[in-house]
Short mmCIF file of C-alpha atoms in Angstrom, two decimals:
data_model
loop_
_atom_site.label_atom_id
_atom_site.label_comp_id
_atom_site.label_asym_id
_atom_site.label_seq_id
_atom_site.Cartn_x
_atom_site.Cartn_y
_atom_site.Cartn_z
CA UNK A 1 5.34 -12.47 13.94
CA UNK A 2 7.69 -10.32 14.77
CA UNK A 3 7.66 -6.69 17.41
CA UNK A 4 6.38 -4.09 15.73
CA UNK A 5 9.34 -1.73 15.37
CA UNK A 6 8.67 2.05 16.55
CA UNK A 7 9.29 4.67 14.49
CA UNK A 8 10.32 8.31 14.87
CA UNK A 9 7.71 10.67 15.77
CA UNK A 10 6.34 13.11 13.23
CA UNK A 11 5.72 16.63 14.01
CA UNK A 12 2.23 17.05 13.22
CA UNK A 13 3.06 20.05 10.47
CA UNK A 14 5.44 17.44 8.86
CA UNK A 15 4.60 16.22 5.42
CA UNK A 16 2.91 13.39 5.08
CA UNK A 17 4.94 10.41 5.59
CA UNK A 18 3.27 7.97 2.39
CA UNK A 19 5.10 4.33 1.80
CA UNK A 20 3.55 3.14 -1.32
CA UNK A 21 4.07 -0.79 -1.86
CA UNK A 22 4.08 -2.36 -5.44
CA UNK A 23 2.32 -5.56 -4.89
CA UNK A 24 3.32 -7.67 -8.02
CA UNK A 25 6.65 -9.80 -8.46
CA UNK A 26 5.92 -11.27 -11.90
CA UNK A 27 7.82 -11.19 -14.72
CA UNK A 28 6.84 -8.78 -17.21
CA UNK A 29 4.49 -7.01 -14.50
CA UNK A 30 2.99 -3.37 -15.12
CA UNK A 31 3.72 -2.55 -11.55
CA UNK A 32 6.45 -0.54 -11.90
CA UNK A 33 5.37 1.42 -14.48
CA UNK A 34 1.82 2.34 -12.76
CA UNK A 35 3.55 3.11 -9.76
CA UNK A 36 6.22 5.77 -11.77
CA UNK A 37 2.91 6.97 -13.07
CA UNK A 38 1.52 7.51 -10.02
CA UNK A 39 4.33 9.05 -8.42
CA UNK A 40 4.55 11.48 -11.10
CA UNK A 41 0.82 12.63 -10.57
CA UNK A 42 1.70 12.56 -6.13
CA UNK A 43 4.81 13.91 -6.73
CA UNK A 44 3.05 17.61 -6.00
CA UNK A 45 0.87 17.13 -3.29
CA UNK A 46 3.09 17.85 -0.59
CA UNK A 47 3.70 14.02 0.75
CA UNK A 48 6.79 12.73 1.36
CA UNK A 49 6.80 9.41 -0.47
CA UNK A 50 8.43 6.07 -0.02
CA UNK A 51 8.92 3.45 -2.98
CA UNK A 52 8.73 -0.13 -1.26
CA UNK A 53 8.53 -2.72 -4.28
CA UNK A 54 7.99 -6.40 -3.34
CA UNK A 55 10.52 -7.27 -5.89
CA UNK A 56 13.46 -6.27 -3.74
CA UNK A 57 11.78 -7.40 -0.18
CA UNK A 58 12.44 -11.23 -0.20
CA UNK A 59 10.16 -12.14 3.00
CA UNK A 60 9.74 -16.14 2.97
CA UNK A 61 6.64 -17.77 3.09
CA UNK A 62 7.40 -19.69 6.06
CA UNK A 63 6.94 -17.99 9.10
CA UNK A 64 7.54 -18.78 12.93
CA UNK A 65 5.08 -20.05 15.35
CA UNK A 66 3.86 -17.40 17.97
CA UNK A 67 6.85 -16.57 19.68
CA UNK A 68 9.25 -18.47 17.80
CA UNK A 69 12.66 -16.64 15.68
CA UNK A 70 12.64 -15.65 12.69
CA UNK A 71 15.12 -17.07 10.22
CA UNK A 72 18.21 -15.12 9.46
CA UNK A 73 16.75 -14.33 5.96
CA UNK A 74 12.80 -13.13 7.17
CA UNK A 75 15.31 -11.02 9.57
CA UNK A 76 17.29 -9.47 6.96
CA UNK A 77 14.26 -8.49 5.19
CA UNK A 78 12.31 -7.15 7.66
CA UNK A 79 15.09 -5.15 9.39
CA UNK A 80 15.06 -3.24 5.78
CA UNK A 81 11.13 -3.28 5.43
CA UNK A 82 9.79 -2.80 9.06
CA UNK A 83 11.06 0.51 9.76
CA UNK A 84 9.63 2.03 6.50
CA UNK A 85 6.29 0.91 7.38
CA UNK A 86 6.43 1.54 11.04
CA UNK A 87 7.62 5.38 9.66
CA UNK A 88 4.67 6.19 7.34
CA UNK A 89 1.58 7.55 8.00
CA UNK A 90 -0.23 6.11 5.32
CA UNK A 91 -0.17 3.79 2.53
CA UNK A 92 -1.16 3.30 -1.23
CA UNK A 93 -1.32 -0.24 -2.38
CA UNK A 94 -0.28 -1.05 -6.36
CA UNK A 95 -1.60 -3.87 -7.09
CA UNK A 96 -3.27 -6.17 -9.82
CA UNK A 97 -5.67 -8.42 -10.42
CA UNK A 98 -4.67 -12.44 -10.80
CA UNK A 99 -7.83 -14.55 -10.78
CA UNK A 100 -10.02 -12.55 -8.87
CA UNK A 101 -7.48 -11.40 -6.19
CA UNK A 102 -4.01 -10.10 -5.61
CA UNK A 103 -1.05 -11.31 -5.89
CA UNK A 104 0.64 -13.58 -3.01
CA UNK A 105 3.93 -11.42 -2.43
CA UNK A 106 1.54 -8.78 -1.57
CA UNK A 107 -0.11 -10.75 1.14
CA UNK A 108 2.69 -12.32 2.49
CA UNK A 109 4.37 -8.09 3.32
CA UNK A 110 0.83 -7.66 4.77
CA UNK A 111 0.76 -11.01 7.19
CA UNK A 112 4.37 -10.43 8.59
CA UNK A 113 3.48 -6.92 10.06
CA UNK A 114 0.31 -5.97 12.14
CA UNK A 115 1.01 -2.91 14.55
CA UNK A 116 2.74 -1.18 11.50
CA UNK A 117 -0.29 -1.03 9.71
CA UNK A 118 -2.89 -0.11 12.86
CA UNK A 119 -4.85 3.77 13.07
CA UNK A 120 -3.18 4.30 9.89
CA UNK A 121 -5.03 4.87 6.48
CA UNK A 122 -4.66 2.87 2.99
CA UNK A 123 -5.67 3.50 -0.97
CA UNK A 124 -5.35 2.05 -3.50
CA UNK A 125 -4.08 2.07 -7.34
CA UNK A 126 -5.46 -1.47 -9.08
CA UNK A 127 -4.67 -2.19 -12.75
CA UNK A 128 -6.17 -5.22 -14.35
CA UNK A 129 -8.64 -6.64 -17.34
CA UNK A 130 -11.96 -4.91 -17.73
CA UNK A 131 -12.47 -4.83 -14.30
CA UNK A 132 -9.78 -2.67 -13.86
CA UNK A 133 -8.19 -4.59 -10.41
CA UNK A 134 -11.53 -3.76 -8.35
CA UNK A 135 -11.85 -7.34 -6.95
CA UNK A 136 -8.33 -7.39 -5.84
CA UNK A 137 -9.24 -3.76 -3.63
CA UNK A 138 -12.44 -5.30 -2.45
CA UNK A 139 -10.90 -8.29 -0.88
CA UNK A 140 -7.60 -6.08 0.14
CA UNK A 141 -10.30 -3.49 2.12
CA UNK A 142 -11.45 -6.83 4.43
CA UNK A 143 -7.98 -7.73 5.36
CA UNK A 144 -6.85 -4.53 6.18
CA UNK A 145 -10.24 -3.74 8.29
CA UNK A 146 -8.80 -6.84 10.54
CA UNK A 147 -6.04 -4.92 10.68
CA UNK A 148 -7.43 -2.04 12.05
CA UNK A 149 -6.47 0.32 8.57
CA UNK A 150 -8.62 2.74 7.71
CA UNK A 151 -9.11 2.16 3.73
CA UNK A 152 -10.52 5.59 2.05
CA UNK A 153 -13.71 5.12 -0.24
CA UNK A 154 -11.93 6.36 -3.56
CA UNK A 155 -9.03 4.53 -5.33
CA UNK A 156 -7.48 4.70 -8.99
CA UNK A 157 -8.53 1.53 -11.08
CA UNK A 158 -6.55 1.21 -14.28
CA UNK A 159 -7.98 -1.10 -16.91
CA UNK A 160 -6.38 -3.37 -19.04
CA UNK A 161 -4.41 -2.86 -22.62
CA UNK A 162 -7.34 -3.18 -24.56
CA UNK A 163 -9.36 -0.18 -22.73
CA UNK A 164 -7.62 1.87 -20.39
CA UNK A 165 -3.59 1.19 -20.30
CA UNK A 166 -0.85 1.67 -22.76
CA UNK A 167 1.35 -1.47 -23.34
CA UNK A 168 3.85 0.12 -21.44
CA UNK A 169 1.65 0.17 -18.43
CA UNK A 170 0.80 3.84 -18.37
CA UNK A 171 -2.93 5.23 -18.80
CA UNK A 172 -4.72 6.02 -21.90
CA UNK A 173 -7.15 8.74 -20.34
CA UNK A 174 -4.34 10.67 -18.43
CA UNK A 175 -6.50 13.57 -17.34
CA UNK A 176 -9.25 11.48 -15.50
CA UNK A 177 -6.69 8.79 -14.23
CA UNK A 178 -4.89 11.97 -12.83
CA UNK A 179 -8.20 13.55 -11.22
CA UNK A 180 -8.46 9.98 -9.71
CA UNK A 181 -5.55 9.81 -8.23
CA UNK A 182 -5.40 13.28 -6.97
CA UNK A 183 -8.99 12.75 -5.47
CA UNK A 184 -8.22 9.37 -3.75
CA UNK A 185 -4.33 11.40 -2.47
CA UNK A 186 -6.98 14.10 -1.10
CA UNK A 187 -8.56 11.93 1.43
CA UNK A 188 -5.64 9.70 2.29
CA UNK A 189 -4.12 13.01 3.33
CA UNK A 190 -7.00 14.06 4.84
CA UNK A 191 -7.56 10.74 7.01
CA UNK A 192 -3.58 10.66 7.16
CA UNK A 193 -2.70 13.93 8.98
CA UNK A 194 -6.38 13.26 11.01
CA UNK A 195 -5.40 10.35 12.67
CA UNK A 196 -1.54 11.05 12.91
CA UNK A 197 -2.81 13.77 15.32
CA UNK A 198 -4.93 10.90 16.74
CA UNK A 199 -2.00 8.58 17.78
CA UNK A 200 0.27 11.59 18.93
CA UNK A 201 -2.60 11.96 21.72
CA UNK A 202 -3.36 8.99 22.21
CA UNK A 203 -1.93 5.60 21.78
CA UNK A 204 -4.21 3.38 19.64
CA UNK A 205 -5.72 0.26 21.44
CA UNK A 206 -5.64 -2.54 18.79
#
């Protein structure tokens, strides 16, 4: 894998530096529309937010042996990609539910960075069936641990057409889907500006 890239140093009264990553590539997704959503109920809570959607990152699958060069396309990619996650200080993961997981594009971004992601913490907006995405965060909260993320205990789980989601990918019960979200944004900016102040004193040993 490639060096992590360094980013620019935050002042620690900065706004919240937040990249958040749509996870899903297929056709006819909801992605895009839970993220607007989202972004609409963030878009007053004082972060400084960062749209990175899979769909326009085209990281290959195949990667290079430890030590080995990239290919001129992972390259391209990552020269767009890298910087924006090296820059945030934390990260909300869009993401649904395909048979009991999340979708590959999602953890292909995730397995071509590592110090981007360390002393740095993560939550989570799922959409799905009746389970709402949950298994896809469950498994996502393991890889990231590995990591060394720190994933907070409250996400936003969005259930499918039939229950929770309008056909145009938007929720049926805005005003709890909004307290959600705004309670999950509270401790990612709590965690987020905590351990910002962290690194600035310290470099992280991962």
């Amino acid at each position: 894998m490639p060096a992590a890239t360094e980013a620019a140093p935050a002042t620690l009264d900065a706004p919240l530096r937040v990249a958040v990553i749509i996870g899903s590539v297929r056709e006819g997704r909801h992605g895009r529309a839970v993220a607007d959503w989202f972004l609409g109920t963030a878009a007053d809570q004082g972060l400084e937010l960062d749209v990175i959607d899979l769909v326009d990152v085209p990281l290959p699958l195949a990667m290079p042996g430890w030590g080995g060069t990239v290919s001129p396309e992972a390259a391209a990619a990552l020269a767009e990609v890298s910087p924006r996650l090296a820059a945030a200080d934390a990260f909300v993961v869009v993401t649904p539910e395909y048979n009991h997981s999340f979708p590959a594009a999602l953890k292909n971004l995730i397995d071509w960075h590592h110090a981007q992601w360390q002393a740095k913490p993560v939550g989570f907006v799922s959409y799905g069936g009746l389970g709402g995405g949950l298994r896809a965060v469950e498994q996502l909260r393991l890889i990231f641990a590995e990591l060394h993320a720190m994933t907070v205990r409250d996400s936003v789980s969005l259930h499918g057409p039939w229950s929770g989601l309008t056909e145009e990918g938007t929720p049926r019960d805005t005003a709890v889907c909004e307290g959600a979200a705004k309670g999950m944004l509270g401790q990612l900016a709590w965690w987020g500006r905590a351990l910002r102040t962290a690194r600035a004193d310290r470099t992280y040993q991962g």
